[in-house]
PDB file of C-alpha atoms in Angstrom:
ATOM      1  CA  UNK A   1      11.598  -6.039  45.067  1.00  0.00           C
ATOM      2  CA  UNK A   2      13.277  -4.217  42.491  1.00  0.00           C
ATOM      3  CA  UNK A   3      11.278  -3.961  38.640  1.00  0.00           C
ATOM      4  CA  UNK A   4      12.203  -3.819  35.515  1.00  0.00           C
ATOM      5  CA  UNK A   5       9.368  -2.049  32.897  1.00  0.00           C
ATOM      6  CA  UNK A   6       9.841  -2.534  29.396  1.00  0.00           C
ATOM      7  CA  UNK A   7       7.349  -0.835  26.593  1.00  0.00           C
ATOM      8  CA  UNK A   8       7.525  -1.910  23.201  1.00  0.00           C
ATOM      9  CA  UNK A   9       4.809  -0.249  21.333  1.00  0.00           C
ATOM     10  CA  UNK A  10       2.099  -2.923  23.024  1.00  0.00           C
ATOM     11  CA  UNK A  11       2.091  -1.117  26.415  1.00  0.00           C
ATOM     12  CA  UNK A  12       2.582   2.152  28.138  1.00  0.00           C
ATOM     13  CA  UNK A  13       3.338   2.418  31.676  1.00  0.00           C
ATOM     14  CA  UNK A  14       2.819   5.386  33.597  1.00  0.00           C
ATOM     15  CA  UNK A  15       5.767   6.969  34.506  1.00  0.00           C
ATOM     16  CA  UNK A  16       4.447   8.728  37.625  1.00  0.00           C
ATOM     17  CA  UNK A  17       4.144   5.090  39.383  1.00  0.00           C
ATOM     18  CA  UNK A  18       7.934   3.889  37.893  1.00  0.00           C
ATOM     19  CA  UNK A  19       8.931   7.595  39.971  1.00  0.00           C
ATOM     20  CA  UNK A  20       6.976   6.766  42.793  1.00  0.00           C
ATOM     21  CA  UNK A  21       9.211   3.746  43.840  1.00  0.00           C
ATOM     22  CA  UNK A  22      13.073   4.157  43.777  1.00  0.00           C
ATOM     23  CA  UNK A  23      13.648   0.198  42.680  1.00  0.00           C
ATOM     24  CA  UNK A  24      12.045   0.710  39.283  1.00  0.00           C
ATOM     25  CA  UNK A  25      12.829   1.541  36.214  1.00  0.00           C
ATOM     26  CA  UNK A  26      11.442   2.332  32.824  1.00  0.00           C
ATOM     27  CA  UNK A  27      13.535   0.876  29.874  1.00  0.00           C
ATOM     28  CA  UNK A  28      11.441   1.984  26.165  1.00  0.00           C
ATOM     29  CA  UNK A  29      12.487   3.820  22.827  1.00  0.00           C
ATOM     30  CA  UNK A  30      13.456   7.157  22.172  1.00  0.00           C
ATOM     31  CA  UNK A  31      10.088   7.779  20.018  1.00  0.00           C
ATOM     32  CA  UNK A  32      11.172  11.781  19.458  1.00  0.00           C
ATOM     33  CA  UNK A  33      14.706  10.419  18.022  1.00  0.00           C
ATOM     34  CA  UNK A  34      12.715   7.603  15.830  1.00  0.00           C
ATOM     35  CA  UNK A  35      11.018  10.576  14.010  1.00  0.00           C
ATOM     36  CA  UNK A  36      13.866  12.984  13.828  1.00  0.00           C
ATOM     37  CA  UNK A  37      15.902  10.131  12.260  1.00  0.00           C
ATOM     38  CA  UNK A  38      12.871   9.186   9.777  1.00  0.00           C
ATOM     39  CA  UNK A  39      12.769  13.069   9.084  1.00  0.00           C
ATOM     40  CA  UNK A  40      16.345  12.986   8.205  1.00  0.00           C
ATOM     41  CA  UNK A  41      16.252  10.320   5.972  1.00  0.00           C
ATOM     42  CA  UNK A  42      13.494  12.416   3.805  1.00  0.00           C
ATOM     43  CA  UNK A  43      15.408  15.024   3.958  1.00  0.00           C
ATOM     44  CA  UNK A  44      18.164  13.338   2.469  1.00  0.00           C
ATOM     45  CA  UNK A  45      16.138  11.599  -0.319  1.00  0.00           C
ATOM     46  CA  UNK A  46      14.171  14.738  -1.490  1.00  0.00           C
ATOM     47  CA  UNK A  47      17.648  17.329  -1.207  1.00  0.00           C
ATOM     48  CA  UNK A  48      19.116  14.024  -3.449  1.00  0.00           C
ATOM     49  CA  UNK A  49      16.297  13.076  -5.684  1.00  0.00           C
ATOM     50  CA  UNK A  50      13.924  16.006  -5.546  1.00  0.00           C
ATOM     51  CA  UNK A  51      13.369  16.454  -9.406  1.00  0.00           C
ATOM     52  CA  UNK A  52      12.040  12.643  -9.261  1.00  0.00           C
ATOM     53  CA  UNK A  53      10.023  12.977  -5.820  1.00  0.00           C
ATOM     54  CA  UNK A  54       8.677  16.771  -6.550  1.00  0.00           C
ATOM     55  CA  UNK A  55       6.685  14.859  -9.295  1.00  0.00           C
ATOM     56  CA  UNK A  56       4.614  18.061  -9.726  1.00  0.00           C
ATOM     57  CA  UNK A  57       7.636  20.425  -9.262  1.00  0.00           C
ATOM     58  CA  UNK A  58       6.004  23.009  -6.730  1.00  0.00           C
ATOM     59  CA  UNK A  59       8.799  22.567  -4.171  1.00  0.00           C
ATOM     60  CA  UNK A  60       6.682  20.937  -1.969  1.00  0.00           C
ATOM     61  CA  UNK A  61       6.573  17.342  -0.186  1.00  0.00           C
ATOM     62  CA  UNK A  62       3.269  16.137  -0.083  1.00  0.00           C
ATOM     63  CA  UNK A  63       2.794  12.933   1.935  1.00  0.00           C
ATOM     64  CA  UNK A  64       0.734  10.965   3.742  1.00  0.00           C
ATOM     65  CA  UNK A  65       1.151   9.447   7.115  1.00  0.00           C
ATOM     66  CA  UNK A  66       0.177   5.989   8.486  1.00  0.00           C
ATOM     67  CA  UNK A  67      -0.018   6.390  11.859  1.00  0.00           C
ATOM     68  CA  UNK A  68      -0.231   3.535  14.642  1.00  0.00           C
ATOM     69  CA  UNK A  69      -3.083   4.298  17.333  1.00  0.00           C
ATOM     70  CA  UNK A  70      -5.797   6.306  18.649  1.00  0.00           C
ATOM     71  CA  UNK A  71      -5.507   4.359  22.187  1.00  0.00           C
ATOM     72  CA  UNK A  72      -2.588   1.677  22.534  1.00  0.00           C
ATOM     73  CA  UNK A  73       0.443   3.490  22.788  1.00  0.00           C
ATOM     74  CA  UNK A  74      -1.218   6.717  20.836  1.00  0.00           C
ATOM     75  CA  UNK A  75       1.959   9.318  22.633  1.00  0.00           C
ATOM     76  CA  UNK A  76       4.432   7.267  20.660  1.00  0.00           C
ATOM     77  CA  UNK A  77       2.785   7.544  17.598  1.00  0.00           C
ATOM     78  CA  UNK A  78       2.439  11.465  17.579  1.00  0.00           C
ATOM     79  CA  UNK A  79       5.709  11.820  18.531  1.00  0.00           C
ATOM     80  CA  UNK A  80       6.867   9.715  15.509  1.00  0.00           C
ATOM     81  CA  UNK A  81       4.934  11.883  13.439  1.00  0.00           C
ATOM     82  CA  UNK A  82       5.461  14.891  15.405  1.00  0.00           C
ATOM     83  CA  UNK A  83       8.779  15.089  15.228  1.00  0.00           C
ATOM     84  CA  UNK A  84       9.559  13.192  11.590  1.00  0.00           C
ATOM     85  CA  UNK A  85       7.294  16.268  10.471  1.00  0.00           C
ATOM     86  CA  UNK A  86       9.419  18.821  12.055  1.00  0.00           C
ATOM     87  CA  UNK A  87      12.555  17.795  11.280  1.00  0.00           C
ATOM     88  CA  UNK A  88      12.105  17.959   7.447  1.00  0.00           C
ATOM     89  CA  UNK A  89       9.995  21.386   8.509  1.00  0.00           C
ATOM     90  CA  UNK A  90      13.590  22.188  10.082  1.00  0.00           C
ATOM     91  CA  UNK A  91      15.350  21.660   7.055  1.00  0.00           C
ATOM     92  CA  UNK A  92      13.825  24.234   4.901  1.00  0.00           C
ATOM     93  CA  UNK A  93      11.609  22.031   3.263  1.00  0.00           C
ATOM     94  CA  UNK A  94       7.998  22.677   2.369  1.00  0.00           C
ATOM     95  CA  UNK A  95       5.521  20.142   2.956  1.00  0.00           C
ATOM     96  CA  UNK A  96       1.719  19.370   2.714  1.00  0.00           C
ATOM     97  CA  UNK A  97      -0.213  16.966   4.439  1.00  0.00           C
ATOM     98  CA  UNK A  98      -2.697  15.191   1.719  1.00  0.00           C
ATOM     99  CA  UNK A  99      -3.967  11.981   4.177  1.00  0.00           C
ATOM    100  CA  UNK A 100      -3.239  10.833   7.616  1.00  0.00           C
ATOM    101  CA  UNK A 101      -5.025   7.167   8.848  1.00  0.00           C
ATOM    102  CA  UNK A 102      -4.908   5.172  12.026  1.00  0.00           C
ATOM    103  CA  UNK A 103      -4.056   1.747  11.102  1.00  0.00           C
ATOM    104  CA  UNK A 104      -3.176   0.469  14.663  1.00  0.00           C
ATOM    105  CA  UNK A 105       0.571  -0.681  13.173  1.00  0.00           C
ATOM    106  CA  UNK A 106      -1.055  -3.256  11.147  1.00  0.00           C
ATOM    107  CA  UNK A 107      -0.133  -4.508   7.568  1.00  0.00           C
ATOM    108  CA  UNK A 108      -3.329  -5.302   6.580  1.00  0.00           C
ATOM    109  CA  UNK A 109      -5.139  -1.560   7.359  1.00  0.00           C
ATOM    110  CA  UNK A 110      -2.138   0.251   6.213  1.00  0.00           C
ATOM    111  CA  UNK A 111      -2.291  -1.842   3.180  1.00  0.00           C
ATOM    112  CA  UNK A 112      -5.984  -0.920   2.726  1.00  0.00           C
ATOM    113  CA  UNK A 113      -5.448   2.858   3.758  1.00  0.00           C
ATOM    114  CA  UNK A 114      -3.332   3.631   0.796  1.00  0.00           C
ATOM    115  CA  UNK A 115      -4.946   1.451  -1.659  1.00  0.00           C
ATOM    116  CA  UNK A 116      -7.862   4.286  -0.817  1.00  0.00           C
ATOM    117  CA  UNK A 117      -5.799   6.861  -0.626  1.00  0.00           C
ATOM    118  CA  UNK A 118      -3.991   6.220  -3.839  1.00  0.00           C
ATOM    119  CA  UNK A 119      -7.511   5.376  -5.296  1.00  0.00           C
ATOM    120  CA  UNK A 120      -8.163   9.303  -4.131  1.00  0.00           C
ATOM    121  CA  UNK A 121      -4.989  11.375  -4.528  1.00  0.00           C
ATOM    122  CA  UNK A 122      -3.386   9.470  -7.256  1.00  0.00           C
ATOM    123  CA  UNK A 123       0.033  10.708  -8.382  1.00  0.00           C
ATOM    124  CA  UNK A 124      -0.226  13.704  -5.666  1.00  0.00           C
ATOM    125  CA  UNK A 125       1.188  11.707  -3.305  1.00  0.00           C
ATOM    126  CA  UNK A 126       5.234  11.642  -2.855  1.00  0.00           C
ATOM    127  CA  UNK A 127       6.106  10.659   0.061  1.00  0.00           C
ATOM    128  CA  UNK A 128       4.562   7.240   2.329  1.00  0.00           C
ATOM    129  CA  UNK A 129       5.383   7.990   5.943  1.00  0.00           C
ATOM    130  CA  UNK A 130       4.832   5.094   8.420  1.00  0.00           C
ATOM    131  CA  UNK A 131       5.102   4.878  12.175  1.00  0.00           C
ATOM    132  CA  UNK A 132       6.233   1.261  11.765  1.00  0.00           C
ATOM    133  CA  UNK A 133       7.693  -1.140   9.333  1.00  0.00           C
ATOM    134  CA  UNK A 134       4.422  -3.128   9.453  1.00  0.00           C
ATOM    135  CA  UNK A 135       2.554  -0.589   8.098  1.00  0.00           C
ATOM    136  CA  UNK A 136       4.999   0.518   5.823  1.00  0.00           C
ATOM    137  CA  UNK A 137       5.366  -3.051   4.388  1.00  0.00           C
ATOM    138  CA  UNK A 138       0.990  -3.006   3.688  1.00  0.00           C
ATOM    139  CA  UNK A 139       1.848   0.664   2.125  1.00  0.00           C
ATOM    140  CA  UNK A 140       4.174  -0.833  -0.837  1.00  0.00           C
ATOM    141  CA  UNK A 141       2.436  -3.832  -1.516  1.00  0.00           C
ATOM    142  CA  UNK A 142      -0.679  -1.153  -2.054  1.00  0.00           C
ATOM    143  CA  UNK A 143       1.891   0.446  -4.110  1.00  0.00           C
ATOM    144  CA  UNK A 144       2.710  -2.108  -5.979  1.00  0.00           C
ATOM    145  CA  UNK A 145      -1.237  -3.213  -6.906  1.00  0.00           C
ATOM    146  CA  UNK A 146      -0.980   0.542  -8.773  1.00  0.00           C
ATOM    147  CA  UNK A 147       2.248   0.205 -10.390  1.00  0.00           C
ATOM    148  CA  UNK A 148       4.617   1.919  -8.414  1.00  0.00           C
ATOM    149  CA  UNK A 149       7.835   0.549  -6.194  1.00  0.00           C
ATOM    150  CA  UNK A 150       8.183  -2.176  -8.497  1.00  0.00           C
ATOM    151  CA  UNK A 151      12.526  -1.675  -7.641  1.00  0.00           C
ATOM    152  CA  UNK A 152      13.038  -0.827 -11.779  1.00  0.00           C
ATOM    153  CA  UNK A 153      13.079   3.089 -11.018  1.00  0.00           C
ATOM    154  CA  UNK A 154      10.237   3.999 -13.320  1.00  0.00           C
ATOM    155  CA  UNK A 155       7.545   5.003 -10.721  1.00  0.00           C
ATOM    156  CA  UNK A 156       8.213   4.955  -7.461  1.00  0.00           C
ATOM    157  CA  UNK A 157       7.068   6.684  -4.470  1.00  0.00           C
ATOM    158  CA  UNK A 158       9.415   6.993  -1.298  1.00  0.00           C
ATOM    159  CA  UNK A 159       8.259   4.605   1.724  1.00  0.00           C
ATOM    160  CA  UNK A 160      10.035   5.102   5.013  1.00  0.00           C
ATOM    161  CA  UNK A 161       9.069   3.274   8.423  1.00  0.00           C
ATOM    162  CA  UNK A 162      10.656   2.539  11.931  1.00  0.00           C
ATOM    163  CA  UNK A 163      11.884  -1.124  13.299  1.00  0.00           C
ATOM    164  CA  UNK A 164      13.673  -2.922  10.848  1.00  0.00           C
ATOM    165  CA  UNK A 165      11.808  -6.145  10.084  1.00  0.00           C
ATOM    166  CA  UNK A 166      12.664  -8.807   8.396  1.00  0.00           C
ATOM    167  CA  UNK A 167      10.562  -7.832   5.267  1.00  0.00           C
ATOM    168  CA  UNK A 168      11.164  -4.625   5.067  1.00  0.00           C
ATOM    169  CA  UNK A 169      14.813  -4.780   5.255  1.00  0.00           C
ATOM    170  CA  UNK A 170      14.363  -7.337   2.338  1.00  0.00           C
ATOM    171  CA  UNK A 171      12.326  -4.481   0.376  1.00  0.00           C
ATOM    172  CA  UNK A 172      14.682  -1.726   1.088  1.00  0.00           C
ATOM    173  CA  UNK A 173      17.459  -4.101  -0.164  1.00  0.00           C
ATOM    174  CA  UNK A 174      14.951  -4.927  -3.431  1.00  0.00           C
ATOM    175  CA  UNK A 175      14.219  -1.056  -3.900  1.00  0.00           C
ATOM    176  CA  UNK A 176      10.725  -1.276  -2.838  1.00  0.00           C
ATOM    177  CA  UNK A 177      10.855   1.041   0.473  1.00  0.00           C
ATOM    178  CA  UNK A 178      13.215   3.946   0.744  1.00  0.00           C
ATOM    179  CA  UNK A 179      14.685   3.615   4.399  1.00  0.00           C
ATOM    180  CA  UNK A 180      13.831   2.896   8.177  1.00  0.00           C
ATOM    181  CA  UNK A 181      15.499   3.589  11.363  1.00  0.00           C
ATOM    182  CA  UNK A 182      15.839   0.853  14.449  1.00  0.00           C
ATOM    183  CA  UNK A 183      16.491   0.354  17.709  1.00  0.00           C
ATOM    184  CA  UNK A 184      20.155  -1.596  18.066  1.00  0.00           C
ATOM    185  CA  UNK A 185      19.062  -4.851  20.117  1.00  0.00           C
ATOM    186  CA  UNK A 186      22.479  -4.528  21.556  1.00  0.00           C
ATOM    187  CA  UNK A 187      21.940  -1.605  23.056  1.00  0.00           C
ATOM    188  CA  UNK A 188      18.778  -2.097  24.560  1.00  0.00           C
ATOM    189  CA  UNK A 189      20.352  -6.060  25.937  1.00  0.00           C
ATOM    190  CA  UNK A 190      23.144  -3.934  27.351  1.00  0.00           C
ATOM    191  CA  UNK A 191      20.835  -1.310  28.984  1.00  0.00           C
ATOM    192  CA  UNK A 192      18.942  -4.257  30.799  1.00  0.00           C
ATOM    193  CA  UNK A 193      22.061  -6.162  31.831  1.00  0.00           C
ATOM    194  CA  UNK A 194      23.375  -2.673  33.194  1.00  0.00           C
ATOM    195  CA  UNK A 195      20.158  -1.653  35.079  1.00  0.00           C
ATOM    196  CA  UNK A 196      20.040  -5.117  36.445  1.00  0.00           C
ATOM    197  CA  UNK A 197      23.451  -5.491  37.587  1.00  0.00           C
ATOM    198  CA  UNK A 198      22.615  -1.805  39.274  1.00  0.00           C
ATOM    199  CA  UNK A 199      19.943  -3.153  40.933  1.00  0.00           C
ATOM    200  CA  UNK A 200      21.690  -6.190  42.646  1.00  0.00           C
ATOM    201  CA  UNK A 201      24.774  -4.031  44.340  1.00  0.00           C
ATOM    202  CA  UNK A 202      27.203  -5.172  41.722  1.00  0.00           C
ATOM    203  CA  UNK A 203      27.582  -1.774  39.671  1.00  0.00           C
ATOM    204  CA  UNK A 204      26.711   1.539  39.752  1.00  0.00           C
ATOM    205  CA  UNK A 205      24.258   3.047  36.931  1.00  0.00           C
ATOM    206  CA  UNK A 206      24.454   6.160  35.703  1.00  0.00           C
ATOM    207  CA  UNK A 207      23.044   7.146  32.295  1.00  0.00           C
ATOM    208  CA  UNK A 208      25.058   7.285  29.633  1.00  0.00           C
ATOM    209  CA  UNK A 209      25.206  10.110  27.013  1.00  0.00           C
ATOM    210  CA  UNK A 210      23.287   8.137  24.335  1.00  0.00           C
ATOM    211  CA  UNK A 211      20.500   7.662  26.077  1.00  0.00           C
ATOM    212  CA  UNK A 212      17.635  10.352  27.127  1.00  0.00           C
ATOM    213  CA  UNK A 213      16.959  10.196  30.705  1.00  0.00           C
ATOM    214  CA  UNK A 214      14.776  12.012  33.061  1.00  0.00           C
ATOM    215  CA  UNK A 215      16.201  14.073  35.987  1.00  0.00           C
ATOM    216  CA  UNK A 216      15.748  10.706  38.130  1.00  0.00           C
ATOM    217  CA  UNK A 217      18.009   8.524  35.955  1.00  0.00           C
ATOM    218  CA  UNK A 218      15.441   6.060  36.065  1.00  0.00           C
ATOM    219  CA  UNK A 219      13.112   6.333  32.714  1.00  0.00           C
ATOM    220  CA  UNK A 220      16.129   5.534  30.042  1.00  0.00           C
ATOM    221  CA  UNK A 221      15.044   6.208  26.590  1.00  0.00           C
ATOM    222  CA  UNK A 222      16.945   4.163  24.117  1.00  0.00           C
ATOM    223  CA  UNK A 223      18.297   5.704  20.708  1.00  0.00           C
ATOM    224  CA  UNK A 224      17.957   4.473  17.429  1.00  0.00           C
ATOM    225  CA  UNK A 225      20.309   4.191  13.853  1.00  0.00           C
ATOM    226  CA  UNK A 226      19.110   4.523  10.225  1.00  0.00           C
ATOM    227  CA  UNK A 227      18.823   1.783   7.586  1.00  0.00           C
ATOM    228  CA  UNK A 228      19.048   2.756   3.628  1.00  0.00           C
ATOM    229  CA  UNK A 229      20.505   0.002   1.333  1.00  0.00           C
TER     230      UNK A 229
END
C-alpha cells in the first residue's frame, strides 16, 4: 500500500523507514531554504536601514533568537536558525548573539521570553529572530508593552518569522513585524497531487528543480517565498 508522509512542524518521521520501502514518500519544508530566505530578508533591512537598526553604531547586528523546540521537531528549528545565521554571516555582516530561548513555537512563551529579555538587554537588542510566525507575533506584542513597533517609525525593532499567518501578515502590513517567508500552499497541493498520481500508474514523478530531493527522489523538500509589505 503506497504512503504518503507529511511533517509540518508537529512531527518528524524518520527518513531511514520512508527509504526502507519504495511506495513511500516524505513530503515536508525546505527548513535550510526557510532560514536562508529569513537571512536574506535581514540582510536586506540592515544594508537598507542600518543607521536606524545599528542603534549603537558598532557595525554589528545583535539579535536574539526565539527558537521552537528542544524535542518536537528540534532539527528544523536549528536549521532555521542555523542557516538564517549564516546567511547574513555570508553577507559580510557582523553579528552578536545577546539571547536565544526555546519557546516550543508558542505565542504565549515567546511573548514572555522577550518581555524578559527586553527587561535585561534593553535597547541592545536590534534584531527579533523567530523560527515561526507564532512566536514572532508574542515577540511584538512584548514589543509593544515597552514602546517599540508601535508602526509610527519612532522605535522600532526588526521582527522577522516563517509561515505567514493570518496575524502576522496583518502586522507586517500595519508595520509592526519586518518580514516572513512561507511555504506556497500551491506548491505543496501540487506536490501531493503529483506524488499521488505517481503512485497510482497514471504519471511519472520525477523531482522538479525547485524542490530539494534526496538521491532516491522520494524525500521532496518543498521551497519557500518571502513576504515584506
Amino acid at each position: 500500500m503506497p504512503v504518503i508522509f507529511a511533517s509540518k512542524r508537529i512531527l518528524k518521521v524518520d527518513e531511514n523507514i520512508v527509504k526502507s520501502y519504495d511506495k513511500a514518500y516524505y513530503i515536508l519544508p525546505d527548513s535550510e531554504q526557510a532560514g536562508r530566505l529569513q537571512g536574506k530578508l535581514l540582510v536586506n533591512l540592515w544594508n537598507g536601514n542600518k543607521n536606524t537598526i545599528d542603534t549603537n553604531k558598532d557595525n554589528i547586528m545583535q539579535y536574539i533568537v526565539l527558537q521552537g523546540g528542544i524535542n518536537s521537531n528540534a532539527n528544523e528549528s536549528t536549521d532555521r536558525t542555523k542557516y538564517c545565521i549564516m546567511t547574513i554571516r555570508d553577507a559580510g555582516i557582523k553579528v552578536e548573539q545577546l539571547a536565544s530561548e526555546f519557546c516550543n513555537w508558542s505565542e504565549e512563551l515567546a511573548r514572555d521570553a522577550t518581555d524578559a529579555l527586553l527587561t535585561r538587554y534593553g535597547n541592545k537588542i536590534e534584531v527579533v529572530i523567530a523560527n515561526n510566525d507564532t512566536m514572532a507575533v508574542g515577540a511584538v506584542k512584548a514589543l509593544q508593552k515597552h514602546g517599540y513597533n508601535k508602526g509610527d517609525g519612532t522605535k522600532n525593532i526588526p521582527v522577522v518569522g516563517i509561515d505567514a499567518i493570518p496575524e502576522s501578515l496583518y502586522f507586517i502590513q500595519k508595520g509592526y513585524m519586518a518580514g516572513t517567508v512561507f511555504q506556497d500552499p500551491d506548491v505543496m497541493a501540487n506536490a501531493f497531487f503529483d506524488v499521488a498520481m505517481h503512485l497510482s500508474g497514471k504519471i511519472r514523478f520525477e523531482c522538479p528543480k525547485e524542490y530539494r530531493c534526496d538521491e532516491s527522489g522520494r524525500i521532496i523538500q518543498l521551497p519557500f517565498k518571502e513576504y515584506m509589505a
